[in-house]
Every structure is written in structure tokens, then in C-alpha cells.
CSV table of C-alpha atoms in Angstrom, one decimal:
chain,number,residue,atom,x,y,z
V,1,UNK,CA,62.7,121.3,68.1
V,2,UNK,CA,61.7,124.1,65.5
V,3,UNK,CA,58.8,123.9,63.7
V,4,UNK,CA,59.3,123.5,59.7
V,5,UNK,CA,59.6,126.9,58.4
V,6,UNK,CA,60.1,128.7,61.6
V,7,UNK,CA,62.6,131.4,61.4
V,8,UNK,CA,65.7,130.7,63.7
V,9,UNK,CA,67.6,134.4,64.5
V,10,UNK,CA,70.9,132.6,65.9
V,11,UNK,CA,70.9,130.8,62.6
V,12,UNK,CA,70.9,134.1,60.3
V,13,UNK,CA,74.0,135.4,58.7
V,14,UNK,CA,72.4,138.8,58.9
V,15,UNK,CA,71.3,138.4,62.2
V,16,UNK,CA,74.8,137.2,63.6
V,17,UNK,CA,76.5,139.9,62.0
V,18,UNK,CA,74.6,142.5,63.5
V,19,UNK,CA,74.5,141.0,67.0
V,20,UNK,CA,78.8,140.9,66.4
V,21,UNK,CA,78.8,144.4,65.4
V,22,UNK,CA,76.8,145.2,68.6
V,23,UNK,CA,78.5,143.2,71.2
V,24,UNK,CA,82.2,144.4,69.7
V,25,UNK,CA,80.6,148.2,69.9
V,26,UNK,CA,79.9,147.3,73.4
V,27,UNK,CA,83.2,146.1,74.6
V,28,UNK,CA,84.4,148.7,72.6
V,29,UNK,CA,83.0,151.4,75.3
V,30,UNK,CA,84.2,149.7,78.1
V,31,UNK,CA,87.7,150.5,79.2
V,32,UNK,CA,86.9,154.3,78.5
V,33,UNK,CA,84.1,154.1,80.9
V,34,UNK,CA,85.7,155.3,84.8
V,35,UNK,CA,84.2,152.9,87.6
V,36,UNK,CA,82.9,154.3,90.6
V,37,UNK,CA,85.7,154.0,93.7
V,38,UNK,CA,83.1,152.4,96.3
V,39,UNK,CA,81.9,149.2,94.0
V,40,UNK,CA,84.8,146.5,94.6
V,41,UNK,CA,85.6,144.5,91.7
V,42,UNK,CA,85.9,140.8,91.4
V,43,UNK,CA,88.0,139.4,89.8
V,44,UNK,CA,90.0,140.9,86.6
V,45,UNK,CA,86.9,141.6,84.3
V,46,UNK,CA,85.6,144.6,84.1
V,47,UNK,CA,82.5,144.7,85.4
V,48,UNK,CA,80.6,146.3,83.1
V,49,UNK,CA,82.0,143.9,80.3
V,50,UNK,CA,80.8,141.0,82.5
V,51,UNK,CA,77.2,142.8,82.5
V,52,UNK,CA,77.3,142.6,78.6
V,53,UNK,CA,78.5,139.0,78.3
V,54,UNK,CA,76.0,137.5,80.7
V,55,UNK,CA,73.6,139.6,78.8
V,56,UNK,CA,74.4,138.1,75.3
V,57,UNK,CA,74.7,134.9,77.0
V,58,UNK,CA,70.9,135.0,78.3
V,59,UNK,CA,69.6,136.1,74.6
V,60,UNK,CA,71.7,133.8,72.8
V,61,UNK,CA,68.8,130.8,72.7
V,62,UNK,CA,65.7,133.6,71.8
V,63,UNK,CA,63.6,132.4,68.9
V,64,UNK,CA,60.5,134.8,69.5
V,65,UNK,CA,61.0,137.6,67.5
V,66,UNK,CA,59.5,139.8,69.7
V,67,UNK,CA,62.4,139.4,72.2
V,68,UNK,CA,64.9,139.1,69.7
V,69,UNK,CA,63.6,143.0,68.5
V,70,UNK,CA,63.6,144.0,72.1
V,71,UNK,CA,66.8,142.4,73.3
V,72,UNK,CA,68.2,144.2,70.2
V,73,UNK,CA,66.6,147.8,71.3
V,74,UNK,CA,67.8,147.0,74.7
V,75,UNK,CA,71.6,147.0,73.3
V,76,UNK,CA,71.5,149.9,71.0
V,77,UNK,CA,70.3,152.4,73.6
V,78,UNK,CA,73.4,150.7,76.1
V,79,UNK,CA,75.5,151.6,73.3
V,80,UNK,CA,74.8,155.2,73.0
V,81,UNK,CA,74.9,155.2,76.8
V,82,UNK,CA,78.1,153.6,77.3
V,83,UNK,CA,79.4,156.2,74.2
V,84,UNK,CA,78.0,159.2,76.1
V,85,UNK,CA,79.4,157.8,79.5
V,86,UNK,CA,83.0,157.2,78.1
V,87,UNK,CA,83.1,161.3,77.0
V,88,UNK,CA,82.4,162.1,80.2
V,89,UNK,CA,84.8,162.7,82.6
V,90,UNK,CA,85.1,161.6,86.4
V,91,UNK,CA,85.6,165.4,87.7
V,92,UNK,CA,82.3,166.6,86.2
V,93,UNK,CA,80.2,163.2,85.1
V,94,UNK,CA,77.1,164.1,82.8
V,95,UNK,CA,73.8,162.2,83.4
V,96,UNK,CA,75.2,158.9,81.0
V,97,UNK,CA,78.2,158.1,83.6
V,98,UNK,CA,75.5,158.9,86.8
V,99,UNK,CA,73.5,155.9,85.1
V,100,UNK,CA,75.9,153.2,84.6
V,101,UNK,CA,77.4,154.0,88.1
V,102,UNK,CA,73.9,153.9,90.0
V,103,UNK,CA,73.6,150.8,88.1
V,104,UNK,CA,76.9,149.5,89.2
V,105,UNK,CA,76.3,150.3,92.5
V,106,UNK,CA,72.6,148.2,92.1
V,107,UNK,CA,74.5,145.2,91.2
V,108,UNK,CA,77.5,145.2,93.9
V,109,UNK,CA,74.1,145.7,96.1
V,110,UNK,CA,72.3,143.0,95.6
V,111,UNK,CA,75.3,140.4,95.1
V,112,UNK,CA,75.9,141.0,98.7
V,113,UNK,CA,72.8,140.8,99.8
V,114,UNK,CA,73.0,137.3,98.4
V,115,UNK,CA,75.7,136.4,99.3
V,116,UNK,CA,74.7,137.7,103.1
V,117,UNK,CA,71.5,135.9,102.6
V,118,UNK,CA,72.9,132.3,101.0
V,119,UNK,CA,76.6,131.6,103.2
V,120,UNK,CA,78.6,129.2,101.7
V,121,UNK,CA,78.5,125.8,102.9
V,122,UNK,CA,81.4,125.1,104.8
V,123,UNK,CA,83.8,122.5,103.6
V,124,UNK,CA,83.5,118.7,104.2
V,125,UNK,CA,85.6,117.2,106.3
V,126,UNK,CA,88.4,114.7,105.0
V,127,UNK,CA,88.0,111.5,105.2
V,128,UNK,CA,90.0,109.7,107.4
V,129,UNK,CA,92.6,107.2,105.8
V,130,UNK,CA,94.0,105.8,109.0
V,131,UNK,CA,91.7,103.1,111.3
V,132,UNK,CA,90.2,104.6,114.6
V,133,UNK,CA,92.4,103.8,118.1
V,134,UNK,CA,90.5,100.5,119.0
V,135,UNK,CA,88.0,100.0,116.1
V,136,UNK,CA,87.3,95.9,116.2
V,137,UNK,CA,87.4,94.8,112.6
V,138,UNK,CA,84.0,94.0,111.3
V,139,UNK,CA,84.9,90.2,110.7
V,140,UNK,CA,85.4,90.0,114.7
V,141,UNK,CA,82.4,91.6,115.6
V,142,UNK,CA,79.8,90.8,112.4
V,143,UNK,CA,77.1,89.8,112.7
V,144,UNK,CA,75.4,92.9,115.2
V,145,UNK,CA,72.4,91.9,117.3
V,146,UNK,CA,69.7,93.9,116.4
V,147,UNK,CA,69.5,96.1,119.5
V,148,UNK,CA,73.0,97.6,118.0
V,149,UNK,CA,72.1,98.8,115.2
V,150,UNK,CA,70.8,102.3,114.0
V,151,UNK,CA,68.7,101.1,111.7
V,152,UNK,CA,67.5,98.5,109.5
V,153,UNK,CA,69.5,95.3,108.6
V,154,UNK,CA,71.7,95.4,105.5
V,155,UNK,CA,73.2,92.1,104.4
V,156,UNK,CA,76.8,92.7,103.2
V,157,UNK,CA,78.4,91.8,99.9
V,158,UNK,CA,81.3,90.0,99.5
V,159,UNK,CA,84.1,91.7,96.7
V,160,UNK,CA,87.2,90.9,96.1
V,161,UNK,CA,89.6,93.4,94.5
V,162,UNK,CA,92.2,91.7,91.5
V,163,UNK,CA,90.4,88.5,93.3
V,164,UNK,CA,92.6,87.8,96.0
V,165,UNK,CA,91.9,90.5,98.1
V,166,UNK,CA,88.1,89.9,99.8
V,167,UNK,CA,86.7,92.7,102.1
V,168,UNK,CA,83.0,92.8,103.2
V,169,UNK,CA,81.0,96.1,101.5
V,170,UNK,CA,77.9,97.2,103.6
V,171,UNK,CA,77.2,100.5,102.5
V,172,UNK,CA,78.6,103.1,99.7
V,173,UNK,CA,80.4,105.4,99.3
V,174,UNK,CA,83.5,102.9,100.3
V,175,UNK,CA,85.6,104.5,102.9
V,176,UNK,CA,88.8,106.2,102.4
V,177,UNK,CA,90.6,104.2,104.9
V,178,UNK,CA,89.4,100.9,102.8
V,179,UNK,CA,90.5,102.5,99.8
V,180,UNK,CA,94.3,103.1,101.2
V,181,UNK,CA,94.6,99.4,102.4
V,182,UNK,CA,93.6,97.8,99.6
V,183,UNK,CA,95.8,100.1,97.3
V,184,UNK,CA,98.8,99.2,99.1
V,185,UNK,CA,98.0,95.5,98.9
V,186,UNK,CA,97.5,95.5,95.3
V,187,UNK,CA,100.8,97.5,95.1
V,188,UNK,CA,102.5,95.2,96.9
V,189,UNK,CA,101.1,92.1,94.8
V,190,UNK,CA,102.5,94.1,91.8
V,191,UNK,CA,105.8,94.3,92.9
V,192,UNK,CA,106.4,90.8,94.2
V,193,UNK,CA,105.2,89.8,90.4
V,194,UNK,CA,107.7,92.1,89.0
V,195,UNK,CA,110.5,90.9,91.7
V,196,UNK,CA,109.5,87.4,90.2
V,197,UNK,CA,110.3,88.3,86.3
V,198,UNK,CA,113.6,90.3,87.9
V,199,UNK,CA,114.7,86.9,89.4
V,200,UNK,CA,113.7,84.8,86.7
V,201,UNK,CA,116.3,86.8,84.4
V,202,UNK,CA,118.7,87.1,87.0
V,203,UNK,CA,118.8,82.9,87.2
V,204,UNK,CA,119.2,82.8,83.3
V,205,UNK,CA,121.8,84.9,83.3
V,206,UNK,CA,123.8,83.0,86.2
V,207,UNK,CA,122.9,80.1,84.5
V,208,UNK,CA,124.8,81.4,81.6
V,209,UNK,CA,127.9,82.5,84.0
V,210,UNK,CA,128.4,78.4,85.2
V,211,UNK,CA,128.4,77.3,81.9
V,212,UNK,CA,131.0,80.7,81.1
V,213,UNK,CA,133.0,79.5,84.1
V,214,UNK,CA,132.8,76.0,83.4
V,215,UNK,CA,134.2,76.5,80.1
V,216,UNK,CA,136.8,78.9,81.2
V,217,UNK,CA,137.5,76.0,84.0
V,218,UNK,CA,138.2,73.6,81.4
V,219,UNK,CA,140.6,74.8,79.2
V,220,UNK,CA,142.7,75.8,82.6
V,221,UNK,CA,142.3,79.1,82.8
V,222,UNK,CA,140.4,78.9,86.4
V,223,UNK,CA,141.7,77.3,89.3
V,224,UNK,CA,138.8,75.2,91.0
V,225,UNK,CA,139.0,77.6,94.1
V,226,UNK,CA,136.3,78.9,96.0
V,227,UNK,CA,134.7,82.3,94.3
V,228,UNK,CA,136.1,85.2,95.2
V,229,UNK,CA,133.8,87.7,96.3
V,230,UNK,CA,133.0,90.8,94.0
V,231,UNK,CA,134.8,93.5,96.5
V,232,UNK,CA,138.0,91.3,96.3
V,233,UNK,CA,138.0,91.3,92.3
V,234,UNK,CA,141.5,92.4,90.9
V,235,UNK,CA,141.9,96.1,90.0
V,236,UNK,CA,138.2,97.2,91.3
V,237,UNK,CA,138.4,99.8,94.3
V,238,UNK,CA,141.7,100.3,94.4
V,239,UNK,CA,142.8,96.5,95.5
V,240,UNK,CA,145.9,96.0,93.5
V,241,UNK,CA,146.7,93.0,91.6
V,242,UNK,CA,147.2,89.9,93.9
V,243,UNK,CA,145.6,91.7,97.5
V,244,UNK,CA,142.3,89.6,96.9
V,245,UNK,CA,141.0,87.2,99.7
V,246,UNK,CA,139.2,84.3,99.0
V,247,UNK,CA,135.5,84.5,99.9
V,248,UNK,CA,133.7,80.7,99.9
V,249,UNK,CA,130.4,80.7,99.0
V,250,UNK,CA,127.6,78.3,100.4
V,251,UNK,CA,127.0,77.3,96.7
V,252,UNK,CA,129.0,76.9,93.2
V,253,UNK,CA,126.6,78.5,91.3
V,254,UNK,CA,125.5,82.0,90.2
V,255,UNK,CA,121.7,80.9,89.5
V,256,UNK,CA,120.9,79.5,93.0
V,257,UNK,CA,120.5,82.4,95.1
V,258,UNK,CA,117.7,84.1,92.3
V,259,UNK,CA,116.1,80.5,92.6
V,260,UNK,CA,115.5,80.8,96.1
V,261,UNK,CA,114.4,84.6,96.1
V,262,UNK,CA,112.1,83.4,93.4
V,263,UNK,CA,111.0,80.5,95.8
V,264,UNK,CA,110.4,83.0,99.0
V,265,UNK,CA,108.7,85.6,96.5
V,266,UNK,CA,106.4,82.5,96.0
V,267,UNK,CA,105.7,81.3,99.0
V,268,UNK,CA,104.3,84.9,100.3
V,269,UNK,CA,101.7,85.4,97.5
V,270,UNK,CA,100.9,81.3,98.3
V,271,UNK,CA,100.9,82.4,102.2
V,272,UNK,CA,98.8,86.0,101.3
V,273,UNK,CA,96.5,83.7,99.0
V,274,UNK,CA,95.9,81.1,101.7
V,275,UNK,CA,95.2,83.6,104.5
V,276,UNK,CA,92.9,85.3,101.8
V,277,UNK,CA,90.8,82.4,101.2
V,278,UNK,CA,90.1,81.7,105.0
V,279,UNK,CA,89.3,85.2,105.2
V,280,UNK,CA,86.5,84.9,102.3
V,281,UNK,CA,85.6,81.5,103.7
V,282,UNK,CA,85.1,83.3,107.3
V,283,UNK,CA,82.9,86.4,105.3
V,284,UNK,CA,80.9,84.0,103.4
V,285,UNK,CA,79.5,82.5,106.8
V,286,UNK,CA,79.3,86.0,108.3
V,287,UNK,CA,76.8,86.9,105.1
V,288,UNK,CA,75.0,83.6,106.1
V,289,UNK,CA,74.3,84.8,109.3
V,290,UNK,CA,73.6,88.2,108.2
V,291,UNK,CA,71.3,86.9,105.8
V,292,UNK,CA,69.4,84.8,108.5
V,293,UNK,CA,68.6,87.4,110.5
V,294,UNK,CA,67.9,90.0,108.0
V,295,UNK,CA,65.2,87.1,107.2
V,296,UNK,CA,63.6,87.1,110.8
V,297,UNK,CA,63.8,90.9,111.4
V,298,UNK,CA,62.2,91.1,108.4
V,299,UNK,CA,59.5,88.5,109.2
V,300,UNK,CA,59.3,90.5,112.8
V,301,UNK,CA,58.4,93.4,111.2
V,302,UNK,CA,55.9,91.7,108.9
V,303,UNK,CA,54.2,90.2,112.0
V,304,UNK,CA,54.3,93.4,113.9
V,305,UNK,CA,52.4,95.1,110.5
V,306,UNK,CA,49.9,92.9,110.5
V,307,UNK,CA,49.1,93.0,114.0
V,308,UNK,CA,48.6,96.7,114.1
V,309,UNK,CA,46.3,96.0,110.9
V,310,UNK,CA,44.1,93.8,112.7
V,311,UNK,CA,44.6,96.6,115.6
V,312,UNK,CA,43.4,99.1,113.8
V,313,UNK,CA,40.4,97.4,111.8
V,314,UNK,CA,39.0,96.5,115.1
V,315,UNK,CA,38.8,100.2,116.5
V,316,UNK,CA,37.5,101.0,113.4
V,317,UNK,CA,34.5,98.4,113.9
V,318,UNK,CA,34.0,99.5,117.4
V,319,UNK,CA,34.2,102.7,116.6
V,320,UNK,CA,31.4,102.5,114.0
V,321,UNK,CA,29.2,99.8,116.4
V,322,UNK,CA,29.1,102.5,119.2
V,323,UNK,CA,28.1,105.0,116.0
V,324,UNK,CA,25.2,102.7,115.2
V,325,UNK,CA,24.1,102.4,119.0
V,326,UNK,CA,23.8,105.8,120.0
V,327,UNK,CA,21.6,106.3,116.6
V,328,UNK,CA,19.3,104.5,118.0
């Protein structure tokens, strides 16, 4: 934070305007300025105009004036550089164009030299989103015996994802095999809810269609046969008039076959939910046991401590009895 009355360059109309001028009398220079053939260019920028931005960029933040004076210096004599390099011609160069091009040279230089120096790291694998040929599920398996393990103990979590869905979560990050399954469950949850709105209209509206037809049936105009199917209607597909066959249907009415999609669209999220609450209950009593044993190894290695506390206090005491003995 400034000081109270400190002068702030960045902050000075003057200052800005001149730094403008500068840095536009810069860029100005560059595309008159021929580039050496052996410096390769990256990129589309020219690469003396990314020398002058990342220089501006640098002394943007300068508050001392004695840098700010300097950093100015520094870009006026560039300017009359660049101005004496762009007259010069690439058949005969004068001593201006020798400069930026030794300096261009400097650059590509030591950019490789880095980049020779620091390789880039290669890329990281993908993760795998399909299970591995034979993996046991952890539910089968959990809880380890200690001599299994690479490490130290860690007591799962249970989480369950839009509640229904429990899975067991030992370590982060979460793997992306994990991540697919339970995606597709919760996508298949979603549409079985939205199959269960679709029905529910469709049984209004045959609902509506027996009290149509039972009207219609009333007044005469319907002869109490059995329904004809939709592919026998008259004048649809080309069936003339009269060519119909009569289809009988198991039932009378246009709302009972949505019912009982409704009904099985039920009974699989009751059937998913069941088998997802003996999975929790069968996670919650792995955890138990995790828990248990993450209690003893613990106390194990408490025990184990202490022991090579008392271990070590006694070698120390030796150690400084046989000091005292040979003293004497």
C-alpha cells in the first residue's frame, strides 16, 4: 500500500501519456525491422514486438523513480535503435540492425537452452473409466487385514449421491470409473421419473378417451365391439373403407396400460431403493469393522512407541553409568 503522499508514476496522466507515445513509437519500428533467417519464430508475433511488450509488462508496477527514469532511458535509446535499424537494409545492414539481430539471436539462444535444460513433463495418463478384468468389489473384500495394506489404515466414509445411491469413499481424488457409474445411475433415476410424469398424462388422457367413447357408445354411434387396433383404422395407410379387422384387446380401457407402465416404473426405483439400502446397511458394518481395527493398529503402534521409548531411555542410562565408571 502506498504511503500518503507518495508519488504513483502508473497513476500520472503525464506519465501514461508518455509511456503510450513510447511503446506506440516502438511498435511502430517493428515490421520495418528485417529478422535474421537463422532465429525461428514462434508463433505469429513478431518477435521483437513480444521483446517490447514483456518489457512494458515488467515495468508496469515500478513506483521507484529511479527505475521508472531508467526504464524510460532504456526505451528511448531502443527507439532510435529500432529507427536506425528499420533504414537499414538486409544487403548491407549498418551497425543498429547487427545489434537487434545479435540480440535476437541471444534470445532464440537461451530459450533453447531452457527448454533443453527443463523437458516438458510428459502427459498424464487417462484415467481409466472401465473396472479392471477381475477387480473384486471393495464390499466383498473390505475390511483388508493389515499385512495387505501399503500403508496406514484409513477408515472409509459412507456417501450417498441424490441419497439413494451409497458407495464407500477411501481416498480422493474419486476415480473416474466411480464417477461414470454413478452418472449413469443418476441418469437412469432421472428418466424413470420423467417416464412416470409421461405415464401419468398418458392415463389422463385415456381416461378422457372412455368417457369420449362412452358417450359416443351411448347415443349409438359405437357398436359395443371389441377395439379395433390403430393399423386397422379406416382410411389410414391405405386400408380402404370397410378392410379393417377387429383386434380385441385384453382390456376396455385406454388408461390401463399407462397404469401399469406407471406401476413397473415403480416397482424398479422401489426394487433399486431396496437393494440400495442393504447395500448401505452392508457398508455401514464394513466402516464398523474398519473402524475397529483402525483402533487396534493404532493402539499397536502406540504400544510399539512407547516401548522403543523406554528402549531408548535405558541405553541412554547405561550409556552414561559406563561414562561415570570409567571416570573413576
Amino acid at each position: 500500500m502506498p504511503a500518503p503522499g507518495q508519488f504513483l508514476p502508473r497513476k500520472s496522466s503525464a506519465h501514461r501519456i508518455a509511456c503510450i507515445a513510447l511503446y506506440r513509437a516502438l511498435l511502430k519500428q517493428c515490421p520495418h525491422i528485417p529478422l535474421p533467417d537463422d532465429v525461428p519464430l514462434r508463433g505469429n508475433t513478431n518477435p521483437i514486438t513480444h521483446f517490447i511488450q514483456k518489457a512494458f509488462r515488467k515495468n508496469v508496477y515500478h513506483t521507484s523513480p529511479k527505475l521508472v527514469v531508467t526504464a524510460l532511458e532504456t526505451g528511448y535509446a531502443a527507439c532510435s535503435l529500432l529507427h536506425h535499424a528499420a533504414t537499414s537494409s538486409p544487403e548491407s545492414p549498418n551497425p543498429s540492425l547487427l545489434q537487434v539481430h545479435d540480440l535476437l539471436r541471444a534470445q532464440s539462444n537461451s530459450y533453447v537452452a531452457s527448454k533443453l535444460a527443463c523437458p516438458p513433463k510428459p502427459p498424464p495418463g487417462r484415467p481409466a473409466s472401465k473396472a479392471y478384468p477381475g477387480a473384486p468389489k471393495a464390499v466383498d473384500i473390505r475390511p483388508l487385514p493389515k499385512e495387505k495394506l501399503t500403508g496406514r489404515r484409513h477408515v472409509p466414509k459412507l456417501v450417498a449421491v441424490h441419497g439413494i445411491f451409497p458407495f464407500l469413499r477411501f481416498r480422493k481424488p474419486q476415480s473416474a470409473y466411480l464417477s461414470r457409474v454413478l452418472t449413469q445411475k443418476v441418469k437412469r433415476k432421472l428418466r424413470r421419473f420423467e417416464r412416470l410424469a409421461e405415464m401419468e398424462g398418458a392415463k389422463e388422457m385415456g381416461e378422457w378417451e372412455d368417457v369420449w367413447e362412452d358417450t359416443v357408445s351411448s347415443v349409438g354411434h359405437l357398436k359395443n365391439e371389441s377395439r379395433r387396433d390403430s393399423e386397422w383404422e379406416d382410411g389410414e395407410k391405405g386400408v380402404e373403407k370397410g378392410d379393417y379387422k377387429p383386434f380385441k384387446l385384453d382390456s376396455q380401457s385406454w388408461g390401463e396400460a399407462p397404469h401399469y407402465a406407471r406401476l413397473a416404473t415403480w416397482s424398479a426405483l422401489a426394487k433399486e431403493g431396496a437393494r440400495a439400502r442393504r447395500l448401505g446397511s452392508k457398508m455401514l458394518e464394513i466402516i464398523d469393522q474398519e473402524q475397529k481395527l483402525w483402533e487396534e493398529e493404532r493402539r499397536e503402534r502406540r504400544h510399539l512407541k512407547n516401548l522403543e521409548r523406554k528402549r531408548r531411555k535405558l541405553e541412554s542410562l547405561a550409556q552414561e553409568g559406563k561414562s561415570k565408571n570409567s571416570s573413576f
